[in-house]
Coordinates of C-alpha atoms in Angstrom, one line a residue:
Chain A
M1025 CA 0.0 0.0 0.0
K1026 CA 3.1 2.3 -0.3
A1027 CA 1.6 3.9 -3.4
L1028 CA -1.6 4.8 -1.5
A1029 CA 0.4 6.4 1.2
D1030 CA 2.7 8.2 -1.2
N1031 CA -0.3 9.7 -3.0
S1032 CA -1.1 11.8 0.0
A1033 CA 1.4 14.5 0.7
A1034 CA 1.2 14.1 4.4
R1035 CA -0.1 10.8 5.4
G1036 CA -1.3 7.2 4.6
L1037 CA -4.5 5.5 5.4
E1038 CA -3.5 4.1 8.8
D1039 CA -2.2 7.3 10.5
D1040 CA -3.8 10.0 12.5
A1041 CA -7.1 11.5 11.5
A1042 CA -6.8 14.1 8.7
V1043 CA -7.0 17.8 9.5
I1044 CA -8.0 20.3 6.8
E1045 CA -8.7 24.0 6.9
I1046 CA -12.1 25.2 5.6
G1047 CA -13.3 28.8 6.0
G1048 CA -10.9 29.5 9.0
E1049 CA -12.0 26.3 10.8
R1050 CA -9.9 23.3 11.2
L1051 CA -11.9 20.1 10.3
V1052 CA -10.8 16.7 11.6
L1053 CA -11.9 13.7 9.4
T1054 CA -11.5 10.1 10.3
H1055 CA -12.7 6.8 8.8
D1056 CA -12.8 3.3 10.4
T1057 CA -14.1 0.1 9.0
L1058 CA -15.4 -2.9 11.0
V1059 CA -15.4 -6.4 9.6
Q1060 CA -17.5 -9.2 11.2
G1061 CA -15.3 -11.8 12.6
V1062 CA -12.2 -9.5 12.5
H1063 CA -13.0 -6.5 14.5
V1064 CA -16.3 -7.6 16.0
R1065 CA -17.4 -11.1 17.0
E1066 CA -19.6 -13.2 14.7
D1067 CA -22.3 -13.3 17.3
E1068 CA -22.1 -9.6 18.4
D1069 CA -25.4 -7.8 19.0
P1070 CA -25.8 -5.4 16.0
A1071 CA -26.7 -2.7 18.5
D1072 CA -23.3 -3.1 20.1
I1073 CA -21.6 -3.1 16.6
A1074 CA -23.3 0.2 15.7
W1075 CA -22.2 1.6 19.0
K1076 CA -18.6 0.6 18.5
L1077 CA -18.6 1.7 14.9
I1078 CA -19.4 5.2 16.0
A1079 CA -17.4 5.2 19.3
V1080 CA -14.1 4.2 17.6
N1081 CA -14.4 7.2 15.2
L1082 CA -15.4 9.6 17.9
S1083 CA -12.5 8.3 19.9
D1084 CA -10.2 9.4 17.0
L1085 CA -11.8 12.9 17.2
A1086 CA -11.3 12.9 20.9
A1087 CA -7.6 12.4 20.4
K1088 CA -7.6 15.6 18.2
G1089 CA -9.5 17.5 20.8
A1090 CA -12.3 17.8 18.2
Q1091 CA -15.9 18.4 18.7
P1092 CA -18.1 16.1 16.4
V1093 CA -20.0 17.8 13.6
G1094 CA -21.5 14.5 12.3
V1095 CA -21.0 11.1 10.9
L1096 CA -21.7 9.2 7.6
V1097 CA -22.3 5.5 8.1
S1098 CA -22.1 2.6 5.7
H1099 CA -24.2 -0.4 6.7
M1100 CA -24.5 -3.8 5.1
L1101 CA -28.1 -4.8 5.5
G1102 CA -29.0 -8.0 7.4
D1103 CA -31.7 -9.7 9.4
D1104 CA -31.2 -7.4 12.4
D1105 CA -31.2 -4.0 11.0
D1106 CA -33.6 -2.7 13.7
R1107 CA -31.0 -3.6 16.3
F1108 CA -28.3 -1.9 14.4
A1109 CA -30.5 1.2 14.0
Q1110 CA -31.2 1.2 17.7
G1111 CA -27.5 1.1 18.8
L1112 CA -26.8 3.8 16.3
G1113 CA -29.6 6.0 17.6
E1114 CA -28.3 5.4 21.2
I1115 CA -24.8 6.5 20.6
L1116 CA -25.7 9.4 18.3
E1117 CA -28.1 10.6 21.0
A1118 CA -25.7 10.1 23.9
Y1119 CA -23.0 12.3 22.2
D1120 CA -25.5 14.5 20.3
V1121 CA -24.0 13.7 16.9
P1122 CA -26.1 14.1 13.8
L1123 CA -26.2 11.3 11.2
L1124 CA -25.3 13.2 8.0
G1125 CA -25.7 10.4 5.5
G1126 CA -24.0 7.3 4.3
D1127 CA -24.9 4.2 2.3
T1128 CA -26.6 0.9 2.7
V1129 CA -25.6 -2.1 0.7
R1130 CA -26.9 -5.6 0.4
A1131 CA -24.6 -8.6 0.1
D1132 CA -24.3 -12.1 1.4
G1133 CA -21.2 -13.3 3.3
R1134 CA -19.1 -11.6 5.9
R1135 CA -20.6 -8.1 6.9
V1136 CA -18.7 -4.8 6.8
W1137 CA -19.5 -1.5 8.3
G1138 CA -17.8 1.9 7.8
C1139 CA -18.1 5.3 9.4
T1140 CA -16.6 8.6 8.6
A1141 CA -16.7 11.1 11.4
I1142 CA -16.2 14.9 10.9
G1143 CA -15.2 17.1 13.8
K1144 CA -14.2 20.7 14.4
A1145 CA -10.9 21.3 16.2
S1146 CA -11.5 23.0 19.5
S1147 CA -7.8 24.1 20.1
I1148 CA -5.5 26.3 18.1
T1149 CA -3.0 23.4 18.0
V1150 CA -4.4 20.1 16.8
P1151 CA -2.5 17.3 18.6
D1152 CA -1.0 14.3 16.7
R1153 CA 1.3 11.5 17.6
R1154 CA 4.4 13.2 16.3
G1155 CA 5.0 15.9 18.9
A1156 CA 6.4 14.1 22.0
Q1157 CA 9.7 15.8 23.2
A1158 CA 12.5 14.4 25.3
G1159 CA 11.8 15.3 28.9
D1160 CA 8.0 15.1 28.6
A1161 CA 6.0 13.0 30.9
I1162 CA 3.9 10.2 29.5
Y1163 CA 0.3 9.7 30.7
V1164 CA -2.7 7.6 30.1
T1165 CA -6.3 8.2 31.2
G1166 CA -8.5 5.6 32.9
V1167 CA -7.7 1.9 33.4
L1168 CA -6.5 -0.5 30.7
G1169 CA -7.8 -4.1 30.3
R1170 CA -11.5 -3.4 31.0
A1171 CA -12.5 -4.4 27.5
M1172 CA -10.5 -7.6 27.8
L1173 CA -12.2 -8.5 31.0
G1174 CA -15.5 -7.4 29.5
M1175 CA -15.2 -9.8 26.7
E1176 CA -14.7 -12.6 29.2
E1177 CA -17.8 -11.3 31.2
R1178 CA -19.8 -10.8 28.1
G1179 CA -23.6 -10.3 28.7
S1180 CA -23.2 -10.0 32.5
G1181 CA -24.0 -6.3 32.6
S1182 CA -20.9 -5.6 34.6
T1183 CA -18.8 -2.4 34.3
N1184 CA -16.3 -4.4 32.3
D1185 CA -19.0 -5.9 30.0
L1186 CA -20.2 -2.4 29.3
A1187 CA -16.6 -1.1 28.7
Y1188 CA -16.3 -3.9 26.1
R1189 CA -19.7 -3.5 24.4
R1190 CA -20.2 0.3 24.8
P1191 CA -16.8 2.0 24.8
Q1192 CA -17.0 5.7 25.7
P1193 CA -15.1 8.1 23.5
L1194 CA -13.4 10.6 25.7
L1195 CA -14.5 13.8 23.9
A1196 CA -14.5 16.2 26.8
E1197 CA -11.2 14.9 28.1
G1198 CA -9.6 15.3 24.6
Q1199 CA -10.8 18.9 24.3
S1200 CA -9.4 19.7 27.7
L1201 CA -6.1 18.1 26.9
A1202 CA -5.6 19.3 23.3
P1203 CA -4.1 22.8 24.1
L1204 CA -1.7 21.4 26.7
V1205 CA -0.3 18.1 25.3
S1206 CA 2.8 17.7 23.0
A1207 CA 1.4 14.5 21.5
M1208 CA -1.9 12.6 21.9
M1209 CA -3.6 9.5 20.4
D1210 CA -6.3 7.1 21.5
V1211 CA -5.3 3.6 22.7
S1212 CA -7.2 1.3 20.3
D1213 CA -4.7 -1.5 19.7
G1214 CA -3.1 -1.9 23.2
L1215 CA -1.1 0.5 25.2
L1216 CA 2.3 -0.9 24.4
L1217 CA 1.8 -1.0 20.7
D1218 CA 0.3 2.5 20.5
S1219 CA 3.1 3.8 22.8
W1220 CA 5.6 2.3 20.4
R1221 CA 3.8 4.0 17.5
M1222 CA 3.8 7.4 19.2
A1223 CA 7.5 7.0 20.0
Q1224 CA 8.3 6.1 16.4
A1225 CA 6.2 9.0 15.0
S1226 CA 8.0 11.4 17.5
R1227 CA 11.5 10.0 16.9
T1228 CA 11.9 9.6 20.6
C1229 CA 12.2 6.8 23.1
F1230 CA 9.3 6.1 25.4
E1231 CA 10.6 4.8 28.8
I1232 CA 7.6 3.1 30.5
E1233 CA 7.4 1.3 33.8
A1234 CA 5.0 -1.7 33.8
V1235 CA 4.2 -1.2 37.5
S1236 CA 2.9 2.3 36.9
I1237 CA 0.4 1.2 34.3
P1238 CA -3.2 1.3 35.6
A1239 CA -4.4 -2.3 34.9
A1240 CA -8.0 -3.4 35.4
D1241 CA -6.6 -6.6 36.9
P1242 CA -3.1 -6.1 38.3
E1243 CA -2.6 -9.8 38.4
R1244 CA -2.8 -9.7 34.6
R1245 CA -0.9 -6.5 34.0
E1246 CA 1.0 -8.0 31.0
E1247 CA -2.3 -8.8 29.1
C1248 CA -3.9 -5.4 30.1
M1249 CA -0.9 -3.6 28.5
R1250 CA -1.4 -5.4 25.2
W1251 CA -5.1 -5.7 24.9
G1252 CA -7.0 -3.2 22.6
D1253 CA -10.4 -1.7 22.6
D1254 CA -10.1 0.4 25.8
Y1255 CA -10.1 3.8 23.9
Q1256 CA -8.3 5.7 26.6
L1257 CA -6.1 8.7 25.7
L1258 CA -2.3 8.3 25.6
F1259 CA -0.5 11.7 25.8
T1260 CA 2.7 13.5 26.6
M1261 CA 3.2 16.9 28.1
S1262 CA 5.8 18.9 29.9
D1263 CA 6.9 17.4 33.1
G1264 CA 5.4 19.1 36.1
N1265 CA 2.5 20.8 34.3
P1266 CA -0.8 20.4 36.1
L1267 CA -3.3 18.0 34.4
P1268 CA -6.8 19.2 33.5
V1269 CA -8.2 15.6 33.6
S1270 CA -7.5 12.6 35.7
A1271 CA -4.6 10.4 34.2
T1272 CA -1.8 8.3 35.3
R1273 CA 1.8 9.0 34.7
I1274 CA 3.4 5.8 33.1
G1275 CA 6.8 7.1 32.0
T1276 CA 9.2 9.7 30.5
V1277 CA 10.1 10.6 26.9
L1278 CA 13.9 10.2 26.3
S1279 CA 16.0 11.3 23.4
G1280 CA 17.9 8.6 21.7
P1281 CA 16.9 5.9 19.2
P1282 CA 13.1 5.8 18.6
G1283 CA 11.5 2.9 20.4
L1284 CA 9.8 1.6 23.5
L1285 CA 11.8 0.9 26.7
L1286 CA 9.7 -1.2 29.1
D1287 CA 11.4 -1.7 32.5
G1288 CA 14.7 -1.3 30.8
D1289 CA 14.1 -3.7 27.7
M1290 CA 13.8 -2.3 24.3
L1291 CA 10.6 -3.8 22.7
T1292 CA 9.4 -4.0 19.1
P1293 CA 6.1 -5.0 17.5
E1294 CA 7.7 -8.4 16.9
D1295 CA 7.4 -8.9 20.7
G1296 CA 3.6 -9.0 20.4
L1297 CA 3.0 -5.5 21.7
G1298 CA -0.7 -5.4 20.9
Y1299 CA -3.4 -6.0 18.3
R1300 CA -2.4 -5.6 14.7
H1301 CA -4.8 -5.6 11.8
Chain B
M983 CA -33.9 1.3 8.2
K984 CA -36.6 3.8 8.9
A985 CA -35.1 4.4 12.4
L986 CA -31.8 5.3 10.7
A987 CA -33.5 7.8 8.5
D988 CA -35.5 9.2 11.3
N989 CA -32.4 9.8 13.3
S990 CA -31.3 12.4 10.9
A991 CA -33.4 15.6 10.9
A992 CA -33.2 16.0 7.2
R993 CA -32.4 12.8 5.4
G994 CA -31.6 9.1 5.4
L995 CA -28.7 7.2 4.2
E996 CA -29.7 6.9 0.6
D997 CA -30.6 10.5 -0.3
D998 CA -28.6 13.3 -1.7
A999 CA -25.2 14.1 -0.3
A1000 CA -25.2 16.0 3.0
V1001 CA -24.5 19.8 3.1
I1002 CA -23.2 21.3 6.3
E1003 CA -22.0 24.8 7.0
I1004 CA -18.5 25.3 8.5
G1005 CA -16.9 28.7 9.0
G1006 CA -19.1 30.3 6.3
E1007 CA -18.4 27.5 3.8
R1008 CA -20.9 24.9 2.7
L1009 CA -19.3 21.5 2.7
V1010 CA -20.7 18.7 0.7
L1011 CA -20.2 15.1 2.1
T1012 CA -21.0 11.9 0.4
H1013 CA -20.2 8.2 1.0
D1014 CA -20.5 5.3 -1.3
T1015 CA -19.7 1.6 -0.7
L1016 CA -18.9 -0.9 -3.5
V1017 CA -19.3 -4.7 -2.9
Q1018 CA -17.5 -7.2 -5.1
G1019 CA -20.0 -9.2 -7.0
V1020 CA -22.7 -6.6 -6.4
H1021 CA -21.5 -3.2 -7.6
V1022 CA -18.4 -4.4 -9.4
R1023 CA -17.8 -7.7 -11.1
E1024 CA -15.9 -10.5 -9.4
D1025 CA -13.2 -10.3 -12.0
E1026 CA -12.9 -6.5 -12.3
D1027 CA -9.4 -5.1 -12.5
P1028 CA -8.8 -3.5 -9.0
A1029 CA -7.4 -0.4 -10.8
D1030 CA -10.9 0.0 -12.4
I1031 CA -12.6 -0.6 -9.0
A1032 CA -10.5 2.1 -7.4
W1033 CA -11.3 4.5 -10.2
K1034 CA -15.0 3.7 -10.0
L1035 CA -15.0 4.0 -6.2
I1036 CA -13.7 7.6 -6.4
A1037 CA -15.7 8.5 -9.5
V1038 CA -19.1 7.7 -8.1
N1039 CA -18.4 9.9 -5.1
L1040 CA -17.0 12.7 -7.2
S1041 CA -20.1 12.4 -9.4
D1042 CA -22.2 13.0 -6.3
L1043 CA -20.2 16.1 -5.6
A1044 CA -20.6 17.2 -9.3
A1045 CA -24.4 17.0 -8.8
K1046 CA -24.0 19.5 -6.0
G1047 CA -21.8 21.9 -8.0
A1048 CA -19.1 21.1 -5.4
Q1049 CA -15.4 21.3 -5.9
P1050 CA -13.6 18.3 -4.2
V1051 CA -11.5 19.0 -1.1
G1052 CA -10.4 15.4 -0.6
V1053 CA -11.4 11.8 0.0
L1054 CA -11.1 9.1 2.6
V1055 CA -10.9 5.6 1.3
S1056 CA -11.6 2.2 3.0
H1057 CA -9.8 -0.6 1.2
M1058 CA -10.0 -4.3 2.0
L1059 CA -6.5 -5.7 1.3
G1060 CA -6.0 -8.5 -1.3
D1061 CA -3.5 -10.0 -3.7
D1062 CA -3.7 -7.0 -6.0
D1063 CA -3.2 -3.9 -3.9
D1064 CA -0.7 -2.5 -6.2
R1065 CA -3.3 -2.4 -9.0
F1066 CA -5.8 -0.8 -6.6
A1067 CA -3.2 1.8 -5.6
Q1068 CA -2.5 2.5 -9.2
G1069 CA -6.1 3.2 -10.2
L1070 CA -6.5 5.3 -7.1
G1071 CA -3.5 7.3 -7.9
E1072 CA -4.7 7.8 -11.5
I1073 CA -8.1 9.2 -10.7
L1074 CA -6.9 11.3 -7.8
E1075 CA -4.3 12.8 -10.1
A1076 CA -6.7 13.3 -13.0
Y1077 CA -9.1 15.3 -10.8
D1078 CA -6.4 16.8 -8.6
V1079 CA -8.0 15.4 -5.4
P1080 CA -6.0 14.8 -2.2
L1081 CA -6.2 11.4 -0.4
L1082 CA -6.9 12.6 3.2
G1083 CA -7.0 9.3 4.9
G1084 CA -9.1 6.2 5.5
D1085 CA -8.6 2.7 6.6
T1086 CA -7.3 -0.7 5.4
V1087 CA -8.7 -3.9 6.6
R1088 CA -7.9 -7.5 6.1
A1089 CA -10.6 -10.2 5.7
D1090 CA -11.3 -13.2 3.6
G1091 CA -14.5 -13.5 1.5
R1092 CA -16.3 -10.9 -0.5
R1093 CA -14.4 -7.7 -0.7
V1094 CA -15.9 -4.2 0.2
W1095 CA -14.6 -0.8 -0.5
G1096 CA -15.8 2.6 0.8
C1097 CA -15.2 6.2 -0.1
T1098 CA -16.2 9.4 1.6
A1099 CA -15.7 12.5 -0.5
I1100 CA -15.7 16.0 0.8
G1101 CA -16.3 19.1 -1.4
K1102 CA -16.9 22.8 -1.1
A1103 CA -20.0 24.2 -2.7
S1104 CA -19.2 26.6 -5.5
S1105 CA -22.7 28.1 -5.8
I1106 CA -24.8 30.1 -3.2
T1107 CA -27.6 27.6 -3.8
V1108 CA -26.6 24.0 -3.5
P1109 CA -28.8 22.0 -5.9
D1110 CA -30.7 18.9 -4.7
R1111 CA -33.3 16.6 -6.2
R1112 CA -36.3 18.4 -4.5
G1113 CA -36.5 21.7 -6.4
A1114 CA -38.0 20.9 -9.7
Q1115 CA -41.0 23.2 -10.5
A1116 CA -44.0 22.7 -12.8
G1117 CA -43.1 24.3 -16.1
D1118 CA -39.3 23.6 -15.9
A1119 CA -37.5 21.8 -18.7
I1120 CA -35.9 18.5 -17.9
Y1121 CA -32.4 17.9 -19.3
V1122 CA -29.7 15.3 -19.2
T1123 CA -26.0 15.6 -20.2
G1124 CA -24.2 13.3 -22.6
V1125 CA -25.4 10.0 -23.9
L1126 CA -26.9 7.1 -21.9
G1127 CA -26.1 3.4 -22.2
R1128 CA -22.4 3.8 -22.9
A1129 CA -21.6 1.9 -19.7
M1130 CA -24.0 -0.9 -20.7
L1131 CA -22.3 -1.2 -24.1
G1132 CA -19.0 -0.9 -22.5
M1133 CA -19.6 -3.9 -20.2
E1134 CA -20.3 -5.9 -23.4
E1135 CA -17.1 -4.6 -25.0
R1136 CA -15.0 -5.1 -21.9
G1137 CA -11.3 -5.0 -22.5
S1138 CA -11.6 -3.8 -26.0
G1139 CA -10.3 -0.2 -25.3
S1140 CA -13.3 1.3 -27.1
T1141 CA -14.9 4.5 -26.0
N1142 CA -17.7 2.5 -24.4
D1143 CA -15.2 0.2 -22.6
L1144 CA -13.6 3.3 -21.1
A1145 CA -17.0 4.8 -20.2
Y1146 CA -17.8 1.5 -18.3
R1147 CA -14.4 1.1 -16.6
R1148 CA -13.4 4.7 -16.1
P1149 CA -16.5 6.9 -15.7
Q1150 CA -15.8 10.6 -15.7
P1151 CA -17.5 12.6 -13.0
L1152 CA -18.8 15.9 -14.5
L1153 CA -17.3 18.2 -11.9
A1154 CA -16.9 21.3 -14.2
E1155 CA -20.4 20.8 -15.7
G1156 CA -21.9 20.5 -12.2
Q1157 CA -20.3 23.7 -11.1
S1158 CA -21.5 25.6 -14.2
L1159 CA -25.0 24.3 -13.7
A1160 CA -25.4 24.6 -10.0
P1161 CA -26.4 28.4 -9.9
L1162 CA -28.9 27.9 -12.7
V1163 CA -30.8 24.6 -12.1
S1164 CA -33.9 24.1 -10.0
A1165 CA -33.0 20.5 -9.3
M1166 CA -30.0 18.3 -10.1
M1167 CA -28.7 14.7 -9.5
D1168 CA -26.4 12.3 -11.1
V1169 CA -27.8 9.4 -13.0
S1170 CA -26.2 6.4 -11.3
D1171 CA -29.1 3.8 -11.4
G1172 CA -30.7 4.5 -14.8
L1173 CA -32.3 7.6 -16.2
L1174 CA -35.9 6.4 -15.7
L1175 CA -35.4 5.4 -12.0
D1176 CA -33.5 8.5 -11.2
S1177 CA -36.1 10.7 -13.0
W1178 CA -38.8 9.0 -11.0
R1179 CA -36.9 9.7 -7.8
M1180 CA -36.5 13.4 -8.6
A1181 CA -40.1 13.7 -9.5
Q1182 CA -41.1 12.1 -6.2
A1183 CA -38.6 14.3 -4.2
S1184 CA -39.9 17.4 -6.0
R1185 CA -43.6 16.4 -5.6
T1186 CA -44.1 16.9 -9.4
C1187 CA -44.8 14.8 -12.4
F1188 CA -41.9 14.3 -15.0
E1189 CA -43.2 14.0 -18.5
I1190 CA -40.5 12.4 -20.6
E1191 CA -40.5 11.4 -24.3
A1192 CA -38.5 8.3 -25.0
V1193 CA -37.5 9.4 -28.5
S1194 CA -35.8 12.5 -27.1
I1195 CA -33.4 10.5 -24.8
P1196 CA -29.9 10.4 -26.1
A1197 CA -29.1 6.7 -26.3
A1198 CA -25.7 5.3 -27.1
D1199 CA -27.5 2.7 -29.2
P1200 CA -30.8 4.0 -30.5
E1201 CA -31.9 0.5 -31.4
R1202 CA -31.7 -0.4 -27.7
R1203 CA -33.2 2.8 -26.4
E1204 CA -35.3 1.0 -23.8
E1205 CA -32.2 -0.6 -22.2
C1206 CA -30.2 2.6 -22.4
M1207 CA -32.9 4.5 -20.3
R1208 CA -32.8 1.8 -17.6
W1209 CA -29.1 1.0 -17.4
G1210 CA -27.0 2.6 -14.7
D1211 CA -23.4 3.6 -14.2
D1212 CA -23.4 6.5 -16.9
Y1213 CA -22.9 9.3 -14.2
Q1214 CA -24.5 11.9 -16.5
L1215 CA -26.2 14.9 -14.8
L1216 CA -30.1 15.0 -14.8
F1217 CA -31.4 18.5 -14.1
T1218 CA -34.3 20.8 -14.4
M1219 CA -34.4 24.6 -15.1
S1220 CA -36.7 27.3 -16.3
D1221 CA -37.9 26.7 -19.8
G1222 CA -36.1 28.9 -22.3
N1223 CA -33.0 29.8 -20.2
P1224 CA -29.7 29.3 -22.1
L1225 CA -27.6 26.2 -21.1
P1226 CA -24.0 26.7 -19.9
V1227 CA -23.2 23.1 -20.9
S1228 CA -24.1 20.8 -23.6
A1229 CA -27.2 18.8 -22.7
T1230 CA -30.4 17.3 -24.2
R1231 CA -33.9 18.3 -23.4
I1232 CA -36.0 15.2 -22.6
G1233 CA -39.2 16.5 -21.2
T1234 CA -41.1 19.0 -19.0
V1235 CA -42.1 19.1 -15.4
L1236 CA -45.9 19.1 -14.8
S1237 CA -47.8 19.8 -11.7
G1238 CA -50.1 17.0 -10.6
P1239 CA -49.5 13.6 -8.9
P1240 CA -45.8 13.0 -8.4
G1241 CA -44.6 10.4 -10.9
L1242 CA -43.0 9.6 -14.2
L1243 CA -45.0 9.9 -17.4
L1244 CA -43.1 8.2 -20.2
D1245 CA -44.7 8.7 -23.6
G1246 CA -48.1 9.2 -21.8
D1247 CA -47.8 6.1 -19.5
M1248 CA -47.5 6.6 -15.7
L1249 CA -44.5 4.3 -14.7
T1250 CA -43.4 3.2 -11.2
P1251 CA -40.3 1.4 -10.0
E1252 CA -42.3 -1.9 -10.2
D1253 CA -42.1 -1.4 -14.0
G1254 CA -38.3 -2.1 -13.7
L1255 CA -37.2 1.5 -14.2
G1256 CA -33.5 0.9 -13.4
Y1257 CA -30.9 -0.6 -11.0
R1258 CA -32.0 -0.9 -7.4
H1259 CA -29.6 -2.0 -4.6

């Protein structure tokens, strides 16, 4: 896909959300596709699929400190369109996001859904994953591993079950953080993998201490660091600055070769840092 | 999918492109999904699929008189990603459209592609399919049925073959027409079906004469009126106004019950007006 990435002056299809300037506003645009059996389970409730489809895109807007303007949704019709419509309605109402349009298609086989979310940047500087500076502190919001535990507790109605089925995009937190951070992204594929990506994009070394990572189950800290779908915000900012939201310091940005130093060991994606797709 | 449509104040997933105001500019947003074996043939060259994916979305922008700002593309990876990237690069270069982002996914089975196109409205009034007025003349650009003939001549390199494989979105024509028309849409699903849709949306009756329709093969006029994929512009404007682009008058808008009157016969979609999906 090199040619696809080359075609864009600034970025490929897998990077940060796009930022464009229109009439003095900065628009943030993001697209995510979910595939049945790959990103969502075969037997997932379509209401939860719809929720997740929108949530993952709103989470990308959150990481840019953007306020949602609307979404376009691509839906592959099935036997359970009412459930899909219900979940879609629930999340759009919960976050007060208009459904601007989209497409419905009919096909047999594995189902695919797409969402494009459009937001307005709320801060003069729109954060991305490239800005971490040596000396910055590294933080993550919330607790990691809830979605992992939630998948195991599926259907129980527990906090973890809800975290898995109905992830909450951190829009307000992202808007508070955007003017203050040097780099920010949402943790969709596991904290370690996304930290490694931010370190690479920033050409810095991220030194992280495992014990400092807020794990939903401390006995399973290793798994919690690698599991995806938590949609917390990972960010860096000047050491010592006060935080506008609750977050946990997990390490420090160092100069030196880009990479991830976990408890003194240099890790790479080949070490199974997280979820790759 | 009624609930989906209800969720949007103005429109469902299958209507016109969305128009939103941002910083004094009107942005036009459209999304189309192509499914292998449904919208494109199983054995289609991925370069042609990429071209078509972008072209159908740019054609929606053309119908709004919008100038493209960029596209987001969702691509399901396969054995032939280089061909897809090549076709994508070709159309983006031909129409000078930036690739802003998107997503790539990996899954087996039937492949699915998505595109969201963003444009800036060039005219104060952004045309839609709802504005046709009794007394207006009905026009269509170009010739219909080329894509149909092209599918039969596939691989021949003929004009029709190119019309099928590499449809040309009429962006310049759309921008010239936008300030002058009372209603406009692109003809993607066949002239008769799309005329019926415009008549319904405008609460008027479209009186069309078959003999006036510019058919790529006059011997097969019936099929040419019903075949899709030509991406010409269908529009209405005050009778007698000069046209800024080359187009053929095919009928007149009447008051009275919404519908399509072809050579005096009231037709409905049950009469097989075109391609429904």
